[in-house]
Amino acid sequence: MQPSGRRLLLVHAHPDDETITTGGTIARYLAEGAEVTVVTCTLGEEGEVMEPRFAQLTAENADQLGGYRIGELTGALAALSDPAGPVLRPRFLGGMGRWRDSGMAGTPAADHPRAFASAPRTQADGGPLQALTRIIRDVRPQVVITYDEVGGYGHPDHIAAHLLTHAAVDAAADPEVAGEPWEVAKLYWTVTSRGDLESTLAALRGAELPGDWRVPAPEELPAHDDAAITSRIDVAPVLDRKRAALRAHATQLGVSADGAALALTNRIAQPVFAEEAYVLARGAAAPGPDGLERDLFAGVA
C-alpha cells in the first residue's frame, strides 16, 4: 500500500472510545493509506465490567482493569488495521498510566492525584498540554478529531480531552512555544446525528438482541441536530473491522449477533452506524453537492 500523505490524529479519553465513536473512520483512512495516530489519555481504570469473569479487575478490587484494557485497545486497533498495511498501535498521552481515569463527576475517583480531568494542563514535570502539543508537532496531522464541548455524554475525561485538544492545536501552531510550529488544517468533533439515531433505533426495536438489553427512546442518548452535522464518513465497507474491534473491548461492551447494535454495561442498545458523523470545529469546510463533506481531508492541500 502506498502512503497517501494524509495524517489523521484522534484524541480519546479511554480505551474503547476510539472504536465506538470513530472506529469506522480509523479503519477507512487506514485502508486508504493515511497515517493514523490514536492518542488515549487514560487506561480506563474506573470502568465497570460487562461480565462477572472480569469483576476482580475493577478499581475497588484488584485495580488491574487499566492494564487489561491496554490489551483490549491493542487488539481493537489491530482489528481496525488494513491487512495490507502496518498494524496500528496504541499511543498513550504522557505514556502508559501517566494520567488516570477520573470516573464520573462526583465519584471518589475524581480526587485521585493522577486523575486526568483535574490535572493542571501545564506542569513543571510535563502536563497534558505539553504532552499533546509534542505529539501534534511530532505527527504533524492535517486533521485532528476529538469530542464536542460536552464530551459527547458529559464524562469529565471527555470534556477534559475536548479542552485539551483545542488548547494543544493552538499551542502547536504558536511560534512562541518552544519547538517547530505545526498548524492543523481541520479540527473535528465526533458526534451522533439525531436523524440517524432515530431511524436506527426504530430498526433495532424489531431486531434480535440479547434478552437483558433495552432499546432506548431517542432522547435518552446524546445527539446533534442534523443541521449541525458538517461531515459524514461512509464506513459501510469497513464495518466488519469496526465490529471486530468492538468485540475486542469485551470488558466494556457487548455486540449483538448480527453486529447491528452494541451495549455498554447499562445494557442499553446503541446502533452501530454505517456512517460516522462529525462537526467541523475549526478550519475551512469543503462540502460536496449535498452540502456535506464526505472526506475529512476535503480541501486540505
mmCIF file of C-alpha atoms in Angstrom:
data_model
loop_
_atom_site.group_PDB
_atom_site.id
_atom_site.type_symbol
_atom_site.label_atom_id
_atom_site.label_comp_id
_atom_site.label_asym_id
_atom_site.label_seq_id
_atom_site.Cartn_x
_atom_site.Cartn_y
_atom_site.Cartn_z
ATOM 1 C CA MET A 1 0.000 0.000 0.000
ATOM 2 C CA GLN A 2 1.312 3.423 -0.966
ATOM 3 C CA PRO A 3 1.138 6.100 1.764
ATOM 4 C CA SER A 4 -1.310 8.845 0.855
ATOM 5 C CA GLY A 5 0.487 11.678 2.644
ATOM 6 C CA ARG A 6 -2.612 12.218 4.758
ATOM 7 C CA ARG A 7 -2.130 12.264 8.524
ATOM 8 C CA LEU A 8 -5.006 11.896 10.969
ATOM 9 C CA LEU A 9 -4.761 12.250 14.770
ATOM 10 C CA LEU A 10 -7.564 11.246 17.146
ATOM 11 C CA VAL A 11 -7.637 12.168 20.851
ATOM 12 C CA HIS A 12 -9.764 9.877 23.030
ATOM 13 C CA ALA A 13 -10.268 9.631 26.780
ATOM 14 C CA HIS A 14 -10.392 5.868 27.416
ATOM 15 C CA PRO A 15 -9.810 2.588 25.577
ATOM 16 C CA ASP A 16 -12.999 1.696 23.596
ATOM 17 C CA ASP A 17 -13.951 5.338 22.858
ATOM 18 C CA GLU A 18 -11.865 5.216 19.692
ATOM 19 C CA THR A 19 -13.859 2.288 18.316
ATOM 20 C CA ILE A 20 -17.359 3.201 19.486
ATOM 21 C CA THR A 21 -17.317 6.712 18.046
ATOM 22 C CA THR A 22 -14.650 6.704 15.315
ATOM 23 C CA GLY A 23 -13.745 3.092 14.589
ATOM 24 C CA GLY A 24 -15.088 3.119 11.055
ATOM 25 C CA THR A 25 -13.275 6.354 10.250
ATOM 26 C CA ILE A 26 -10.000 4.931 11.560
ATOM 27 C CA ALA A 27 -10.414 1.754 9.502
ATOM 28 C CA ARG A 28 -11.402 3.630 6.348
ATOM 29 C CA TYR A 29 -8.465 6.020 6.376
ATOM 30 C CA LEU A 30 -6.019 3.239 7.212
ATOM 31 C CA ALA A 31 -7.374 1.332 4.201
ATOM 32 C CA GLU A 32 -6.772 4.428 2.064
ATOM 33 C CA GLY A 33 -3.132 4.661 3.121
ATOM 34 C CA ALA A 34 -3.400 7.504 5.630
ATOM 35 C CA GLU A 35 -1.113 7.681 8.643
ATOM 36 C CA VAL A 36 -3.423 7.408 11.661
ATOM 37 C CA THR A 37 -2.456 8.099 15.276
ATOM 38 C CA VAL A 38 -4.825 7.332 18.167
ATOM 39 C CA VAL A 39 -3.899 9.084 21.414
ATOM 40 C CA THR A 40 -5.611 7.676 24.517
ATOM 41 C CA CYS A 41 -5.485 9.865 27.619
ATOM 42 C CA THR A 42 -6.075 7.242 30.349
ATOM 43 C CA LEU A 43 -6.210 3.467 30.774
ATOM 44 C CA GLY A 44 -9.897 3.468 31.723
ATOM 45 C CA GLU A 45 -9.165 2.165 35.211
ATOM 46 C CA GLU A 46 -12.537 3.208 36.640
ATOM 47 C CA GLY A 47 -14.672 1.371 34.100
ATOM 48 C CA GLU A 48 -17.423 -1.029 35.038
ATOM 49 C CA VAL A 49 -17.281 -4.525 33.555
ATOM 50 C CA MET A 50 -19.630 -6.389 31.263
ATOM 51 C CA GLU A 51 -19.374 -9.880 32.741
ATOM 52 C CA PRO A 52 -18.724 -11.459 36.168
ATOM 53 C CA ARG A 53 -15.485 -13.056 34.928
ATOM 54 C CA PHE A 54 -13.934 -9.573 34.853
ATOM 55 C CA ALA A 55 -15.257 -8.468 38.253
ATOM 56 C CA GLN A 56 -11.997 -8.813 40.196
ATOM 57 C CA LEU A 57 -10.180 -6.480 37.805
ATOM 58 C CA THR A 58 -12.103 -3.359 38.834
ATOM 59 C CA ALA A 59 -10.739 -0.391 40.777
ATOM 60 C CA GLU A 60 -12.400 -1.441 44.027
ATOM 61 C CA ASN A 61 -10.914 -4.942 43.795
ATOM 62 C CA ALA A 62 -7.501 -5.753 42.253
ATOM 63 C CA ASP A 63 -7.398 -2.435 40.346
ATOM 64 C CA GLN A 64 -5.997 -4.232 37.298
ATOM 65 C CA LEU A 65 -8.632 -3.161 34.772
ATOM 66 C CA GLY A 66 -6.467 -0.427 33.233
ATOM 67 C CA GLY A 67 -3.666 -2.838 32.432
ATOM 68 C CA TYR A 68 -6.120 -5.330 30.988
ATOM 69 C CA ARG A 69 -7.640 -2.648 28.786
ATOM 70 C CA ILE A 70 -4.247 -1.909 27.231
ATOM 71 C CA GLY A 71 -4.522 -5.374 25.709
ATOM 72 C CA GLU A 72 -8.088 -4.729 24.576
ATOM 73 C CA LEU A 73 -7.095 -1.460 22.920
ATOM 74 C CA THR A 74 -4.154 -3.161 21.224
ATOM 75 C CA GLY A 75 -6.480 -5.840 19.843
ATOM 76 C CA ALA A 76 -9.078 -3.299 18.722
ATOM 77 C CA LEU A 77 -6.558 -1.188 16.810
ATOM 78 C CA ALA A 78 -5.155 -4.304 15.176
ATOM 79 C CA ALA A 79 -8.689 -5.246 14.084
ATOM 80 C CA LEU A 80 -9.188 -1.799 12.552
ATOM 81 C CA SER A 81 -5.907 -2.014 10.642
ATOM 82 C CA ASP A 82 -5.773 -2.840 6.950
ATOM 83 C CA PRO A 83 -4.280 -6.291 6.218
ATOM 84 C CA ALA A 84 -2.115 -4.738 3.505
ATOM 85 C CA GLY A 85 -0.674 -2.077 5.798
ATOM 86 C CA PRO A 86 1.061 -1.746 9.158
ATOM 87 C CA VAL A 87 -0.763 -2.655 12.357
ATOM 88 C CA LEU A 88 -1.917 0.425 14.279
ATOM 89 C CA ARG A 89 -0.506 0.526 17.813
ATOM 90 C CA PRO A 90 -1.755 2.426 20.892
ATOM 91 C CA ARG A 91 -0.200 5.696 21.947
ATOM 92 C CA PHE A 92 -0.939 6.940 25.467
ATOM 93 C CA LEU A 93 -0.767 10.584 26.466
ATOM 94 C CA GLY A 94 2.372 11.004 28.569
ATOM 95 C CA GLY A 95 2.999 7.242 28.409
ATOM 96 C CA MET A 96 1.013 4.306 29.795
ATOM 97 C CA GLY A 97 -0.606 5.187 33.114
ATOM 98 C CA ARG A 98 0.603 8.805 33.310
ATOM 99 C CA TRP A 99 -2.950 10.047 33.930
ATOM 100 C CA ARG A 100 -5.780 8.049 35.443
ATOM 101 C CA ASP A 101 -9.436 7.652 34.547
ATOM 102 C CA SER A 102 -11.311 10.276 36.583
ATOM 103 C CA GLY A 103 -14.602 8.380 36.817
ATOM 104 C CA MET A 104 -17.941 10.126 36.574
ATOM 105 C CA ALA A 105 -18.464 13.530 38.166
ATOM 106 C CA GLY A 106 -18.896 13.386 41.944
ATOM 107 C CA THR A 107 -17.232 9.995 42.434
ATOM 108 C CA PRO A 108 -14.175 9.467 44.679
ATOM 109 C CA ALA A 109 -12.075 8.704 41.582
ATOM 110 C CA ALA A 110 -12.097 12.409 40.739
ATOM 111 C CA ASP A 111 -9.907 13.081 43.793
ATOM 112 C CA HIS A 112 -7.152 10.693 42.733
ATOM 113 C CA PRO A 113 -3.829 12.586 42.422
ATOM 114 C CA ARG A 114 -3.389 11.330 38.848
ATOM 115 C CA ALA A 115 -6.991 11.982 37.741
ATOM 116 C CA PHE A 116 -6.883 13.243 34.158
ATOM 117 C CA ALA A 117 -9.821 15.647 34.386
ATOM 118 C CA SER A 118 -8.307 17.608 37.267
ATOM 119 C CA ALA A 119 -4.668 17.554 36.115
ATOM 120 C CA PRO A 120 -3.209 21.042 35.574
ATOM 121 C CA ARG A 121 -2.748 21.298 31.818
ATOM 122 C CA THR A 122 0.757 22.707 32.186
ATOM 123 C CA GLN A 123 3.106 21.342 34.834
ATOM 124 C CA ALA A 124 6.807 21.721 35.553
ATOM 125 C CA ASP A 125 7.275 17.972 35.036
ATOM 126 C CA GLY A 126 5.215 17.968 31.825
ATOM 127 C CA GLY A 127 1.442 18.338 31.887
ATOM 128 C CA PRO A 128 -1.181 17.090 29.415
ATOM 129 C CA LEU A 129 -0.884 20.229 27.277
ATOM 130 C CA GLN A 130 2.848 19.845 26.807
ATOM 131 C CA ALA A 131 2.440 16.136 26.081
ATOM 132 C CA LEU A 132 -0.235 16.558 23.418
ATOM 133 C CA THR A 133 1.478 19.580 21.844
ATOM 134 C CA ARG A 134 4.620 17.465 21.410
ATOM 135 C CA ILE A 135 2.610 14.688 19.778
ATOM 136 C CA ILE A 136 0.935 17.078 17.340
ATOM 137 C CA ARG A 137 4.271 18.572 16.349
ATOM 138 C CA ASP A 138 5.775 15.099 16.008
ATOM 139 C CA VAL A 139 2.932 13.592 13.950
ATOM 140 C CA ARG A 140 2.100 16.798 12.005
ATOM 141 C CA PRO A 141 -1.526 15.838 11.278
ATOM 142 C CA GLN A 142 -3.591 17.812 8.810
ATOM 143 C CA VAL A 143 -6.776 16.624 10.555
ATOM 144 C CA VAL A 144 -7.488 16.143 14.281
ATOM 145 C CA ILE A 145 -10.603 14.574 15.856
ATOM 146 C CA THR A 146 -11.860 14.802 19.438
ATOM 147 C CA TYR A 147 -15.196 15.246 21.275
ATOM 148 C CA ASP A 148 -17.636 18.141 21.347
ATOM 149 C CA GLU A 149 -17.787 20.667 24.179
ATOM 150 C CA VAL A 150 -19.813 18.346 26.431
ATOM 151 C CA GLY A 151 -17.618 15.349 25.708
ATOM 152 C CA GLY A 152 -20.425 13.541 23.919
ATOM 153 C CA TYR A 153 -22.240 12.495 27.091
ATOM 154 C CA GLY A 154 -20.706 14.597 29.852
ATOM 155 C CA HIS A 155 -17.909 12.391 31.178
ATOM 156 C CA PRO A 156 -15.284 14.645 32.834
ATOM 157 C CA ASP A 157 -12.437 12.961 30.953
ATOM 158 C CA HIS A 158 -14.179 13.515 27.613
ATOM 159 C CA ILE A 159 -14.702 17.185 28.406
ATOM 160 C CA ALA A 160 -11.064 17.450 29.504
ATOM 161 C CA ALA A 161 -9.955 15.806 26.236
ATOM 162 C CA HIS A 162 -12.016 18.342 24.260
ATOM 163 C CA LEU A 163 -10.494 21.319 26.093
ATOM 164 C CA LEU A 164 -7.001 19.852 25.940
ATOM 165 C CA THR A 165 -7.163 19.119 22.203
ATOM 166 C CA HIS A 166 -8.300 22.642 21.344
ATOM 167 C CA ALA A 167 -5.565 24.125 23.538
ATOM 168 C CA ALA A 168 -2.883 21.823 22.087
ATOM 169 C CA VAL A 169 -3.858 22.618 18.498
ATOM 170 C CA ASP A 170 -3.369 26.305 19.369
ATOM 171 C CA ALA A 171 -0.088 25.671 21.178
ATOM 172 C CA ALA A 172 1.322 23.519 18.377
ATOM 173 C CA ALA A 173 0.816 26.373 15.905
ATOM 174 C CA ASP A 174 2.224 29.069 18.213
ATOM 175 C CA PRO A 175 5.761 30.115 17.245
ATOM 176 C CA GLU A 176 6.237 31.472 20.764
ATOM 177 C CA VAL A 177 6.018 27.923 22.150
ATOM 178 C CA ALA A 178 9.431 26.225 22.017
ATOM 179 C CA GLY A 179 9.837 23.856 19.086
ATOM 180 C CA GLU A 180 8.899 23.825 15.424
ATOM 181 C CA PRO A 181 5.284 25.000 14.957
ATOM 182 C CA TRP A 182 2.674 22.911 13.178
ATOM 183 C CA GLU A 183 -0.734 24.232 12.122
ATOM 184 C CA VAL A 184 -3.593 21.726 11.981
ATOM 185 C CA ALA A 185 -5.797 22.400 8.955
ATOM 186 C CA LYS A 186 -9.055 20.976 10.344
ATOM 187 C CA LEU A 187 -10.335 20.037 13.795
ATOM 188 C CA TYR A 188 -13.470 17.899 14.091
ATOM 189 C CA TRP A 189 -15.822 16.746 16.820
ATOM 190 C CA THR A 190 -17.154 13.201 16.664
ATOM 191 C CA VAL A 191 -20.945 13.343 17.179
ATOM 192 C CA THR A 192 -24.159 11.417 16.584
ATOM 193 C CA SER A 193 -26.777 12.644 14.125
ATOM 194 C CA ARG A 194 -30.243 12.819 15.644
ATOM 195 C CA GLY A 195 -31.860 11.627 12.421
ATOM 196 C CA ASP A 196 -29.525 8.643 12.207
ATOM 197 C CA LEU A 197 -30.192 7.789 15.833
ATOM 198 C CA GLU A 198 -33.961 7.890 15.472
ATOM 199 C CA SER A 199 -34.058 5.750 12.333
ATOM 200 C CA THR A 200 -31.606 3.138 13.553
ATOM 201 C CA LEU A 201 -33.216 2.804 16.974
ATOM 202 C CA ALA A 202 -36.546 2.221 15.245
ATOM 203 C CA ALA A 203 -34.936 -0.621 13.280
ATOM 204 C CA LEU A 204 -33.432 -2.107 16.455
ATOM 205 C CA ARG A 205 -36.867 -2.472 18.007
ATOM 206 C CA GLY A 206 -37.540 -5.292 15.585
ATOM 207 C CA ALA A 207 -34.087 -6.840 15.850
ATOM 208 C CA GLU A 208 -32.990 -9.885 17.806
ATOM 209 C CA LEU A 209 -30.996 -8.566 20.765
ATOM 210 C CA PRO A 210 -29.772 -10.218 23.967
ATOM 211 C CA GLY A 211 -32.644 -10.589 26.404
ATOM 212 C CA ASP A 212 -31.263 -8.192 29.027
ATOM 213 C CA TRP A 213 -30.708 -5.359 26.531
ATOM 214 C CA ARG A 214 -33.137 -2.461 26.226
ATOM 215 C CA VAL A 215 -33.752 -0.272 23.185
ATOM 216 C CA PRO A 216 -33.979 3.317 24.479
ATOM 217 C CA ALA A 217 -36.099 6.219 23.327
ATOM 218 C CA PRO A 218 -34.029 8.521 21.068
ATOM 219 C CA GLU A 219 -33.989 11.308 23.651
ATOM 220 C CA GLU A 220 -32.156 9.047 26.107
ATOM 221 C CA LEU A 221 -28.983 9.170 24.023
ATOM 222 C CA PRO A 222 -26.976 12.307 23.145
ATOM 223 C CA ALA A 223 -27.221 13.555 19.563
ATOM 224 C CA HIS A 224 -26.789 16.673 17.451
ATOM 225 C CA ASP A 225 -29.441 18.117 15.170
ATOM 226 C CA ASP A 226 -28.874 17.079 11.583
ATOM 227 C CA ALA A 227 -28.423 20.727 10.572
ATOM 228 C CA ALA A 228 -25.299 20.919 12.747
ATOM 229 C CA ILE A 229 -23.603 17.978 11.017
ATOM 230 C CA THR A 230 -20.940 19.183 8.571
ATOM 231 C CA SER A 231 -19.338 15.894 7.581
ATOM 232 C CA ARG A 232 -20.332 12.266 7.106
ATOM 233 C CA ILE A 233 -17.950 9.398 6.515
ATOM 234 C CA ASP A 234 -19.239 6.241 4.846
ATOM 235 C CA VAL A 235 -17.815 3.339 6.848
ATOM 236 C CA ALA A 236 -20.037 0.569 5.470
ATOM 237 C CA PRO A 237 -17.124 -1.083 3.594
ATOM 238 C CA VAL A 238 -15.151 -1.434 6.856
ATOM 239 C CA LEU A 239 -17.994 -2.224 9.266
ATOM 240 C CA ASP A 240 -16.733 -5.779 9.784
ATOM 241 C CA ARG A 241 -13.456 -4.358 11.090
ATOM 242 C CA LYS A 242 -15.275 -1.969 13.400
ATOM 243 C CA ARG A 243 -17.402 -4.809 14.771
ATOM 244 C CA ALA A 244 -14.321 -6.943 15.382
ATOM 245 C CA ALA A 245 -12.725 -4.016 17.204
ATOM 246 C CA LEU A 246 -15.830 -3.530 19.337
ATOM 247 C CA ARG A 247 -15.698 -7.200 20.325
ATOM 248 C CA ALA A 248 -12.070 -6.740 21.374
ATOM 249 C CA HIS A 249 -13.291 -4.431 24.182
ATOM 250 C CA ALA A 250 -15.001 -7.316 25.953
ATOM 251 C CA THR A 251 -14.741 -5.906 29.485
ATOM 252 C CA GLN A 252 -16.715 -2.814 28.477
ATOM 253 C CA LEU A 253 -19.313 -3.747 25.898
ATOM 254 C CA GLY A 254 -21.194 -6.400 24.000
ATOM 255 C CA VAL A 255 -22.147 -6.612 20.336
ATOM 256 C CA SER A 256 -25.367 -8.159 19.051
ATOM 257 C CA ALA A 257 -25.101 -11.349 16.995
ATOM 258 C CA ASP A 258 -25.804 -9.506 13.737
ATOM 259 C CA GLY A 259 -23.451 -6.632 14.622
ATOM 260 C CA ALA A 260 -26.195 -4.008 14.288
ATOM 261 C CA ALA A 261 -26.004 -2.872 17.921
ATOM 262 C CA LEU A 262 -23.671 -2.567 20.873
ATOM 263 C CA ALA A 263 -24.387 -2.127 24.564
ATOM 264 C CA LEU A 264 -22.276 -0.927 27.444
ATOM 265 C CA THR A 265 -22.638 -2.238 30.987
ATOM 266 C CA ASN A 266 -26.008 -0.479 31.327
ATOM 267 C CA ARG A 267 -27.389 -2.900 28.670
ATOM 268 C CA ILE A 268 -28.874 -0.005 26.659
ATOM 269 C CA ALA A 269 -28.666 -0.851 22.961
ATOM 270 C CA GLN A 270 -26.909 1.630 20.690
ATOM 271 C CA PRO A 271 -26.735 1.394 16.891
ATOM 272 C CA VAL A 272 -23.519 0.595 15.046
ATOM 273 C CA PHE A 273 -23.728 3.252 12.343
ATOM 274 C CA ALA A 274 -22.785 2.765 8.699
ATOM 275 C CA GLU A 275 -21.908 6.466 8.560
ATOM 276 C CA GLU A 276 -19.955 8.353 11.210
ATOM 277 C CA ALA A 277 -20.921 11.998 11.692
ATOM 278 C CA TYR A 278 -18.759 14.998 12.527
ATOM 279 C CA VAL A 279 -18.936 18.704 13.212
ATOM 280 C CA LEU A 280 -16.110 20.822 11.788
ATOM 281 C CA ALA A 281 -14.949 22.946 14.725
ATOM 282 C CA ARG A 282 -12.002 24.689 13.059
ATOM 283 C CA GLY A 283 -10.823 25.058 9.502
ATOM 284 C CA ALA A 284 -12.450 25.645 6.138
ATOM 285 C CA ALA A 285 -15.280 23.321 5.116
ATOM 286 C CA ALA A 286 -15.241 21.834 1.622
ATOM 287 C CA PRO A 287 -18.765 20.440 1.175
ATOM 288 C CA GLY A 288 -19.894 18.402 -1.798
ATOM 289 C CA PRO A 289 -23.086 18.733 -3.854
ATOM 290 C CA ASP A 290 -25.271 17.617 -0.949
ATOM 291 C CA GLY A 291 -23.849 20.318 1.339
ATOM 292 C CA LEU A 292 -21.820 17.841 3.397
ATOM 293 C CA GLU A 293 -18.187 16.855 3.445
ATOM 294 C CA ARG A 294 -17.690 13.206 2.578
ATOM 295 C CA ASP A 295 -13.959 13.281 3.254
ATOM 296 C CA LEU A 296 -12.382 14.841 6.342
ATOM 297 C CA PHE A 297 -9.389 15.845 4.217
ATOM 298 C CA ALA A 298 -11.548 17.694 1.683
ATOM 299 C CA GLY A 299 -9.906 21.000 0.788
ATOM 300 C CA VAL A 300 -6.633 20.103 2.538
ATOM 301 C CA ALA A 301 -3.562 20.606 0.373
#
